[in-house]
mmCIF file of C-alpha atoms in Angstrom:
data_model
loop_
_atom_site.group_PDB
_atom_site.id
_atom_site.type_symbol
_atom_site.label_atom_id
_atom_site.label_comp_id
_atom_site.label_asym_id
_atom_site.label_seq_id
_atom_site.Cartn_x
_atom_site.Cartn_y
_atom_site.Cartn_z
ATOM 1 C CA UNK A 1 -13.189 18.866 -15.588
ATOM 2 C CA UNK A 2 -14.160 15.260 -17.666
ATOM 3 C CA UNK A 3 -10.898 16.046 -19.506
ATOM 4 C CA UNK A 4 -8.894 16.569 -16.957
ATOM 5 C CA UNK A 5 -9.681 13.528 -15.431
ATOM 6 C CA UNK A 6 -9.535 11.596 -18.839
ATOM 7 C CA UNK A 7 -5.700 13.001 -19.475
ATOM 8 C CA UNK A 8 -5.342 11.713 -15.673
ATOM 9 C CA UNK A 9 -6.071 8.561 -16.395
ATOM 10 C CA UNK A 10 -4.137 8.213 -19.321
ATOM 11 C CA UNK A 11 -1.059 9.642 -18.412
ATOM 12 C CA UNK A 12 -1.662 7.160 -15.755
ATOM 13 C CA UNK A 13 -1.903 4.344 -17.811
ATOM 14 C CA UNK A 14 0.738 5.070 -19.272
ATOM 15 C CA UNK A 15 3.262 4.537 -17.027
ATOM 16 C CA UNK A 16 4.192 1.572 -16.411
ATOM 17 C CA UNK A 17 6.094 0.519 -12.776
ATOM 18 C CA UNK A 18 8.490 -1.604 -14.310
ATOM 19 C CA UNK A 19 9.691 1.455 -16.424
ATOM 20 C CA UNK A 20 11.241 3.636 -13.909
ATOM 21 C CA UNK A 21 11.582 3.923 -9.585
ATOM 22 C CA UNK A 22 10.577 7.814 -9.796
ATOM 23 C CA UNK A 23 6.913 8.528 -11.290
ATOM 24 C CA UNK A 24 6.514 11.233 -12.702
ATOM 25 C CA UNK A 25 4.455 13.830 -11.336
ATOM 26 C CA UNK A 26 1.321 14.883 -13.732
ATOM 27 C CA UNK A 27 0.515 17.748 -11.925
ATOM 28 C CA UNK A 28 1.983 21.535 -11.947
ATOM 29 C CA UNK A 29 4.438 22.507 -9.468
ATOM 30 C CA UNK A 30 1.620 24.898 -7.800
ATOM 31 C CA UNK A 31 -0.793 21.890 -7.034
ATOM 32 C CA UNK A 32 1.784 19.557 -5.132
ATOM 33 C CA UNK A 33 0.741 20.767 -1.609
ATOM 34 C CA UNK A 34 -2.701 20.961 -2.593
ATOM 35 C CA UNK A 35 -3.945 18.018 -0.890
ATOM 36 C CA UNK A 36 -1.993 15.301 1.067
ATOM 37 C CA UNK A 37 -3.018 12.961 -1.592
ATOM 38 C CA UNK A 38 -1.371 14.733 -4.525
ATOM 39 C CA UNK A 39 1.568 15.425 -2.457
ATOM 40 C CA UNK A 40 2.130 11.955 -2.225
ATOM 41 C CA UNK A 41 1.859 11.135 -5.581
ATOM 42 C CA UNK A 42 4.503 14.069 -6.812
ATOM 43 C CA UNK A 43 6.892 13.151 -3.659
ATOM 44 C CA UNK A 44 6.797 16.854 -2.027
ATOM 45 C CA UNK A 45 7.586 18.091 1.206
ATOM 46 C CA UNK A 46 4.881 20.273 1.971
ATOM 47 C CA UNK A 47 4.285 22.275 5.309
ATOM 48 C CA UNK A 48 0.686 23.171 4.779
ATOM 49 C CA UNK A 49 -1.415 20.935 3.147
ATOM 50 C CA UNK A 50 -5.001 21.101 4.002
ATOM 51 C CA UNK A 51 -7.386 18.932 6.653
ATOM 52 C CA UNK A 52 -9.563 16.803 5.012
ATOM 53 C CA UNK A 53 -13.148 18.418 5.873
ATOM 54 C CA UNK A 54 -15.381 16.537 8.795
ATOM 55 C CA UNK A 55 -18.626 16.264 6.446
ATOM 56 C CA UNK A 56 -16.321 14.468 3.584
ATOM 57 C CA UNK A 57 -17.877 12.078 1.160
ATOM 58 C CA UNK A 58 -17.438 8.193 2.112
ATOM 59 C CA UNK A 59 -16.328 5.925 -0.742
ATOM 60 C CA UNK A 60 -16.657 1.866 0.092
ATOM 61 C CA UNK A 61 -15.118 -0.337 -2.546
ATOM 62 C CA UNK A 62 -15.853 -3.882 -2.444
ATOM 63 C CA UNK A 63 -13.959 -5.680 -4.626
ATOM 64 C CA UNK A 64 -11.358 -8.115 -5.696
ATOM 65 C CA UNK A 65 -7.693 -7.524 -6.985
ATOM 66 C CA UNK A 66 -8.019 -9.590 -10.255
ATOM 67 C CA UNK A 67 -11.092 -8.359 -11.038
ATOM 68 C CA UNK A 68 -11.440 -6.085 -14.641
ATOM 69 C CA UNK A 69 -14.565 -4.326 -13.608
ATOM 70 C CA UNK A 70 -12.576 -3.707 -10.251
ATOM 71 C CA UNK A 71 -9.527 -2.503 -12.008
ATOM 72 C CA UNK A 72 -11.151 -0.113 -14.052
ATOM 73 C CA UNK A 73 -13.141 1.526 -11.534
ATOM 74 C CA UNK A 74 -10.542 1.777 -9.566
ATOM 75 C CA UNK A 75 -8.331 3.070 -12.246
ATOM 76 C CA UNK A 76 -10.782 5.471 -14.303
ATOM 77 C CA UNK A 77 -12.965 6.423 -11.322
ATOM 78 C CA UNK A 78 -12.270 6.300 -7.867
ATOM 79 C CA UNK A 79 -8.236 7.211 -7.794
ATOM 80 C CA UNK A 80 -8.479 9.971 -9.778
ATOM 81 C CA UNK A 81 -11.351 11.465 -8.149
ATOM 82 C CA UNK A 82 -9.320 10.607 -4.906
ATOM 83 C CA UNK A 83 -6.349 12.351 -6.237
ATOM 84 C CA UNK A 84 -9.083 15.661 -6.926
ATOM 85 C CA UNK A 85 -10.569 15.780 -4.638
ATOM 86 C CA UNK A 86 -8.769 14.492 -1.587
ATOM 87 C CA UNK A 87 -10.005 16.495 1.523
ATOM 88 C CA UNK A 88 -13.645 16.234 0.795
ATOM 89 C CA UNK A 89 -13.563 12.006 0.421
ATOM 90 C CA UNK A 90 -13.062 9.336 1.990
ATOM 91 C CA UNK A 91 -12.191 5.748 0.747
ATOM 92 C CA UNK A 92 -12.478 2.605 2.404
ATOM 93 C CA UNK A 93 -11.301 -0.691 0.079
ATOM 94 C CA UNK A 94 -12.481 -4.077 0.807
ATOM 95 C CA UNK A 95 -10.667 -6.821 -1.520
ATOM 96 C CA UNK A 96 -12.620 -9.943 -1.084
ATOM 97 C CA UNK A 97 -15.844 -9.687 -3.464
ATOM 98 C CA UNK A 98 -17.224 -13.248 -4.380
ATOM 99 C CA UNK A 99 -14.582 -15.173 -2.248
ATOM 100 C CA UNK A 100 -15.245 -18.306 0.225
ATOM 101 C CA UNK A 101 -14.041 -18.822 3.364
ATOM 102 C CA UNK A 102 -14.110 -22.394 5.064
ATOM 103 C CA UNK A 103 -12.411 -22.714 8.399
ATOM 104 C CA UNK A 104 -10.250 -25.669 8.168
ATOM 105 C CA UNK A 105 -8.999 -28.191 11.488
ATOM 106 C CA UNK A 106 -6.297 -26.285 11.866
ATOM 107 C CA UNK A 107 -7.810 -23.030 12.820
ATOM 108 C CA UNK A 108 -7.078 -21.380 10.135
ATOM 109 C CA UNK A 109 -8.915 -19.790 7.411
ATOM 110 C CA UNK A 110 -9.010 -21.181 3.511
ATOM 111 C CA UNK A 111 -9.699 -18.748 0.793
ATOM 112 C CA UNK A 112 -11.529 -19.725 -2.664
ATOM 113 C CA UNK A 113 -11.303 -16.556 -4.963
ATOM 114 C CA UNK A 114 -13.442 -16.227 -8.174
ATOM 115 C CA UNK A 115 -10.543 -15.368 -9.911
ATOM 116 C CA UNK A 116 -8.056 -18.499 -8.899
ATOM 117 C CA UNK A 117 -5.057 -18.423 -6.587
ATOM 118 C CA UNK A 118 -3.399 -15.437 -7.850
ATOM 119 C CA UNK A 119 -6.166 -13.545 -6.951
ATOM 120 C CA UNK A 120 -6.455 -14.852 -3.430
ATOM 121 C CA UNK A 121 -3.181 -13.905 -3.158
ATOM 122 C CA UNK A 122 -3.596 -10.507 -4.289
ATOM 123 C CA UNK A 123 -6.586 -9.695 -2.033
ATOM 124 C CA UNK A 124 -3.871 -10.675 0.826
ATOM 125 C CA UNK A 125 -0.777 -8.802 -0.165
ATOM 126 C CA UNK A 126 -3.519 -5.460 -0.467
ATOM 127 C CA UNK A 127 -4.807 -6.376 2.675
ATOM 128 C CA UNK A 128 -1.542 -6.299 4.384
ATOM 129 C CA UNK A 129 -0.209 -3.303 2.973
ATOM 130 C CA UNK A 130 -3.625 -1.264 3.846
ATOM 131 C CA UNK A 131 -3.014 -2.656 7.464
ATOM 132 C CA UNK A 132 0.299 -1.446 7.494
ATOM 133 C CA UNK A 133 0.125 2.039 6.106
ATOM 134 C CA UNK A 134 -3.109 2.408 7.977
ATOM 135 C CA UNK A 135 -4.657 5.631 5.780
ATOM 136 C CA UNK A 136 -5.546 5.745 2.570
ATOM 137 C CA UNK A 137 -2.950 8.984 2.104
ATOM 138 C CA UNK A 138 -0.170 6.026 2.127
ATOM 139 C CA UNK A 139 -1.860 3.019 0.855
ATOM 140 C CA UNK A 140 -3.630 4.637 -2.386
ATOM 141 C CA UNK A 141 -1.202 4.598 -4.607
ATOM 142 C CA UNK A 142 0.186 1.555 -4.233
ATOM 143 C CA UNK A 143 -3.059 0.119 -4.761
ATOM 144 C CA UNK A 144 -3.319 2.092 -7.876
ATOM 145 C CA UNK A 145 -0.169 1.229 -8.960
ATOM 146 C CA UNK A 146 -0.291 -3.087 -8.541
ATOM 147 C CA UNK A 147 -4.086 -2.377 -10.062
ATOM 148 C CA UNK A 148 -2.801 -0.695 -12.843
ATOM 149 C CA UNK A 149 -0.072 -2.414 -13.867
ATOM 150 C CA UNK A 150 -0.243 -5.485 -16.775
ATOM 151 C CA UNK A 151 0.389 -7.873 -13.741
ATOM 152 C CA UNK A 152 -1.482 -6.887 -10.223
ATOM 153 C CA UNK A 153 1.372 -9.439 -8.348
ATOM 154 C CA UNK A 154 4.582 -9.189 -10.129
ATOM 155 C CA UNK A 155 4.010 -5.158 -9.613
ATOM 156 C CA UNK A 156 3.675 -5.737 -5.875
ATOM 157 C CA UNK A 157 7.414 -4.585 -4.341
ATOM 158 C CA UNK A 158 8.205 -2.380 -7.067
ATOM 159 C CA UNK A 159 5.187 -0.560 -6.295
ATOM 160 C CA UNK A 160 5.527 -0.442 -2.320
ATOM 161 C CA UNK A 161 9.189 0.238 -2.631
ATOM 162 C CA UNK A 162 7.957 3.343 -4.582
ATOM 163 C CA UNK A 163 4.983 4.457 -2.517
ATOM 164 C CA UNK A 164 6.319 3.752 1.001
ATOM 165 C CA UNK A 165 9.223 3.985 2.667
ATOM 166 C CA UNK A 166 7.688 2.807 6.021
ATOM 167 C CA UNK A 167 7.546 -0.873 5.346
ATOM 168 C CA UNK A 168 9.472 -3.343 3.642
ATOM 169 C CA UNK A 169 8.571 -5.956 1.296
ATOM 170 C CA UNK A 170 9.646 -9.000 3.760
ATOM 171 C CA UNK A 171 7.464 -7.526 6.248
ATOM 172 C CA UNK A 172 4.067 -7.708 3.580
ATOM 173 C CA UNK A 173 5.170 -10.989 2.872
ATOM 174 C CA UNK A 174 5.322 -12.073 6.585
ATOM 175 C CA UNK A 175 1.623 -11.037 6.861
ATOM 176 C CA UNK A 176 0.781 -12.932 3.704
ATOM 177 C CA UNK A 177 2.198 -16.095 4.745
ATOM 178 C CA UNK A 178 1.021 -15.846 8.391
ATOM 179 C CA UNK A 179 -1.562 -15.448 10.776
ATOM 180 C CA UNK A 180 -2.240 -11.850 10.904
ATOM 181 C CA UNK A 181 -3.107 -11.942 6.854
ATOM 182 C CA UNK A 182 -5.284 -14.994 7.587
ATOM 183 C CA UNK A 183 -7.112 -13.233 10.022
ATOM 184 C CA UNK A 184 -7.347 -10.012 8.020
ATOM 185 C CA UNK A 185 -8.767 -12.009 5.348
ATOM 186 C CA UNK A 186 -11.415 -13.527 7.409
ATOM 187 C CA UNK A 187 -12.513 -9.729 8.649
ATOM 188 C CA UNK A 188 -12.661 -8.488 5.147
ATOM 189 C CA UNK A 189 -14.976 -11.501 4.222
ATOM 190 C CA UNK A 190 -16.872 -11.093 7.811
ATOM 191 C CA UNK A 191 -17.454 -7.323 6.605
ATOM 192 C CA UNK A 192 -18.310 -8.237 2.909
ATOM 193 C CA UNK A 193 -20.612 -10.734 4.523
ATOM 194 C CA UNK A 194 -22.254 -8.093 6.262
ATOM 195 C CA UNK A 195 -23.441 -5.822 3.459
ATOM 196 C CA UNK A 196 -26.968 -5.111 3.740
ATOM 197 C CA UNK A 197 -28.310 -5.479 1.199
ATOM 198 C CA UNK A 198 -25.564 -8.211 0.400
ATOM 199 C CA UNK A 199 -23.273 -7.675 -2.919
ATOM 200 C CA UNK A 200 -24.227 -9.534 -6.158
ATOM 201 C CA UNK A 201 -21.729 -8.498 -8.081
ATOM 202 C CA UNK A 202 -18.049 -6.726 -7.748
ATOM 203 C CA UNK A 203 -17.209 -3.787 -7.716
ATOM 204 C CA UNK A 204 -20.036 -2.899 -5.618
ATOM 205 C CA UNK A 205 -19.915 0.811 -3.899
ATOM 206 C CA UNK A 206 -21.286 2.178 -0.990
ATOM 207 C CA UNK A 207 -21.453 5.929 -1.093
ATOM 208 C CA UNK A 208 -22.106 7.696 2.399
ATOM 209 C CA UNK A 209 -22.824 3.927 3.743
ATOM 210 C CA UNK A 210 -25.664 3.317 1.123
ATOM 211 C CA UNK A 211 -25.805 0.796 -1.804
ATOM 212 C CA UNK A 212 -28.135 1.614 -4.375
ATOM 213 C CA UNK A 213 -28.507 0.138 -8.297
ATOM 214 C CA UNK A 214 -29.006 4.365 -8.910
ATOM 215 C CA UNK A 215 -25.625 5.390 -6.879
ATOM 216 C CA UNK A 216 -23.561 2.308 -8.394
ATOM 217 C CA UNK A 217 -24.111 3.757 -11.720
ATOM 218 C CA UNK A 218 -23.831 7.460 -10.742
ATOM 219 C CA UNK A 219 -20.508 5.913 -9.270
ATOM 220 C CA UNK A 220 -19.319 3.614 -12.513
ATOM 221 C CA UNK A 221 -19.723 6.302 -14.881
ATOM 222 C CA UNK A 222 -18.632 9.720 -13.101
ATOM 223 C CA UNK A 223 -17.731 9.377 -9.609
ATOM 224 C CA UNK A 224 -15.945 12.946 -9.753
ATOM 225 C CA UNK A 225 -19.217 14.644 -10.343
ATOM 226 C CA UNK A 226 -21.482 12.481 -7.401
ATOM 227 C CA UNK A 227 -18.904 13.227 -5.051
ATOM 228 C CA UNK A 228 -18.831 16.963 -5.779
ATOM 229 C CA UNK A 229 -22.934 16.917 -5.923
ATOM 230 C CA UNK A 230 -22.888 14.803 -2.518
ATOM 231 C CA UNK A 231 -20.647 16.839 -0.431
ATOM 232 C CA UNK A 232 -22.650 19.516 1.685
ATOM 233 C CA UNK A 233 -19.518 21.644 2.420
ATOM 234 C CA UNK A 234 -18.426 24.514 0.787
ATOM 235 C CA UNK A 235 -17.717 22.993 -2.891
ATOM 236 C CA UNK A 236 -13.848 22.999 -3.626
ATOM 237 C CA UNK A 237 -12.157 24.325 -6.589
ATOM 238 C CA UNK A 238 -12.358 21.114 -8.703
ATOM 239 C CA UNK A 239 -15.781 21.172 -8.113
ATOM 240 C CA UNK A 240 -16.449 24.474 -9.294
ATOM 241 C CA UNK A 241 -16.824 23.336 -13.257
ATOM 242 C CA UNK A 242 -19.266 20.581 -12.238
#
């Protein structure tokens, strides 16, 4: 299962969204309706895809879009193991990390982002297309593809014009540049704010709720096989070889 989700990643990697406007689908035909998530991902119209199970696995992500660390976890860890194992996890992303908020005379909020500009700008345009397409079904993969692409921004409508056919790239912009992406912003950093024990570093993971030095490593280095040693349901298929 390790190589399977190494040859994942790569063939991943290797596409590029600037190369094409249909992605290839790196799964065999009799695995499309195998999960709403890799459905998705190969475009299929499925009838019967299965319910994601009631006792699933929560995955938190705090991070920010700029971010290398970020970016590879992302990449290597949590979207493949997403993509695997899609009805027995949940995901919940958080771009913000080591941010600052001020609230300026205007009433509005002002972002500082480790990473510059760009970056605060890239936590926004996430923000507003995870508010948009609501579950992660929709909004996963266009994460994954902005976070890995060579550039996170310039990615941005290629990959949404790919991914989703429900919203339009003026309409991400429009929460960007207004108030609902302001305020979006602000509950990302009130809920990054809130971490108990608070973040020192990014990515930082909360698995089931819980942050733990033991869980972010268990997490970093092979998420597939904590989430398949976590779940308390009847193990799936994937999980089978763990």
């Amino acid at each position: 299962m390790k190589i399977t989700l190494v040859l994942l990643v790569v063939f991943f990697w290797a596409w590029c969204p600037g190369d094409a406007k249909h992605v290839p689908c790196p799964f065999p035909e009799e695995l499309w309706c195998s999960s709403k998530e890799i459905a998705t991902v190969c475009q299929a119209s499925c009838r019967n895809i299965p319910e994601k199970k009631s006792s699933a696995v929560q995955i938190s992500l705090y991070y920010e879009s700029l971010c290398p660390g970020c970016r590879e976890f992302f990449v290597s860890q949590l979207y493949p193991t997403w993509l695997m194992l899609g009805d027995v996890i949940n995901i919940t992303l958080v771009p913000y990390g080591n941010a600052e908020e001020r609230n300026t005379s205007s009433g509005k909020w002002e972002f500082t982002c480790q990473h510059g500009e760009s970056e605060c700008l890239g936590n926004m345009i996430e923000t507003c297309i995870m508010y948009y397409l609501k579950d992660a079904s929709a909004y996963a993969n266009v994460i994954y593809c902005m976070e890995s692409s060579v550039d996170v921004l310039k990615s941005a409508p290629l990959c949404l014009q790919i991914y989703s056919k429900d919203i339009t790239w003026d309409k991400v912009q429009s929460c960007v540049n207004g108030d609902l992406g302001n305020q979006l912003m602000h509950q990302n950093a009130l809920m990054t704010d809130a971490l108990s024990p608070q973040h020192e570093y990014v990515p930082w993971i909360l698995v089931n709720g819980k942050h733990t030095d033991d869980l972010q490593k268990q997490a970093q280095i092979a998420l597939f096989n904590l989430v398949c040693k976590l779940y308390t349901g009847e193990k799936p298929d994937p999980c089978q070889a763990v």
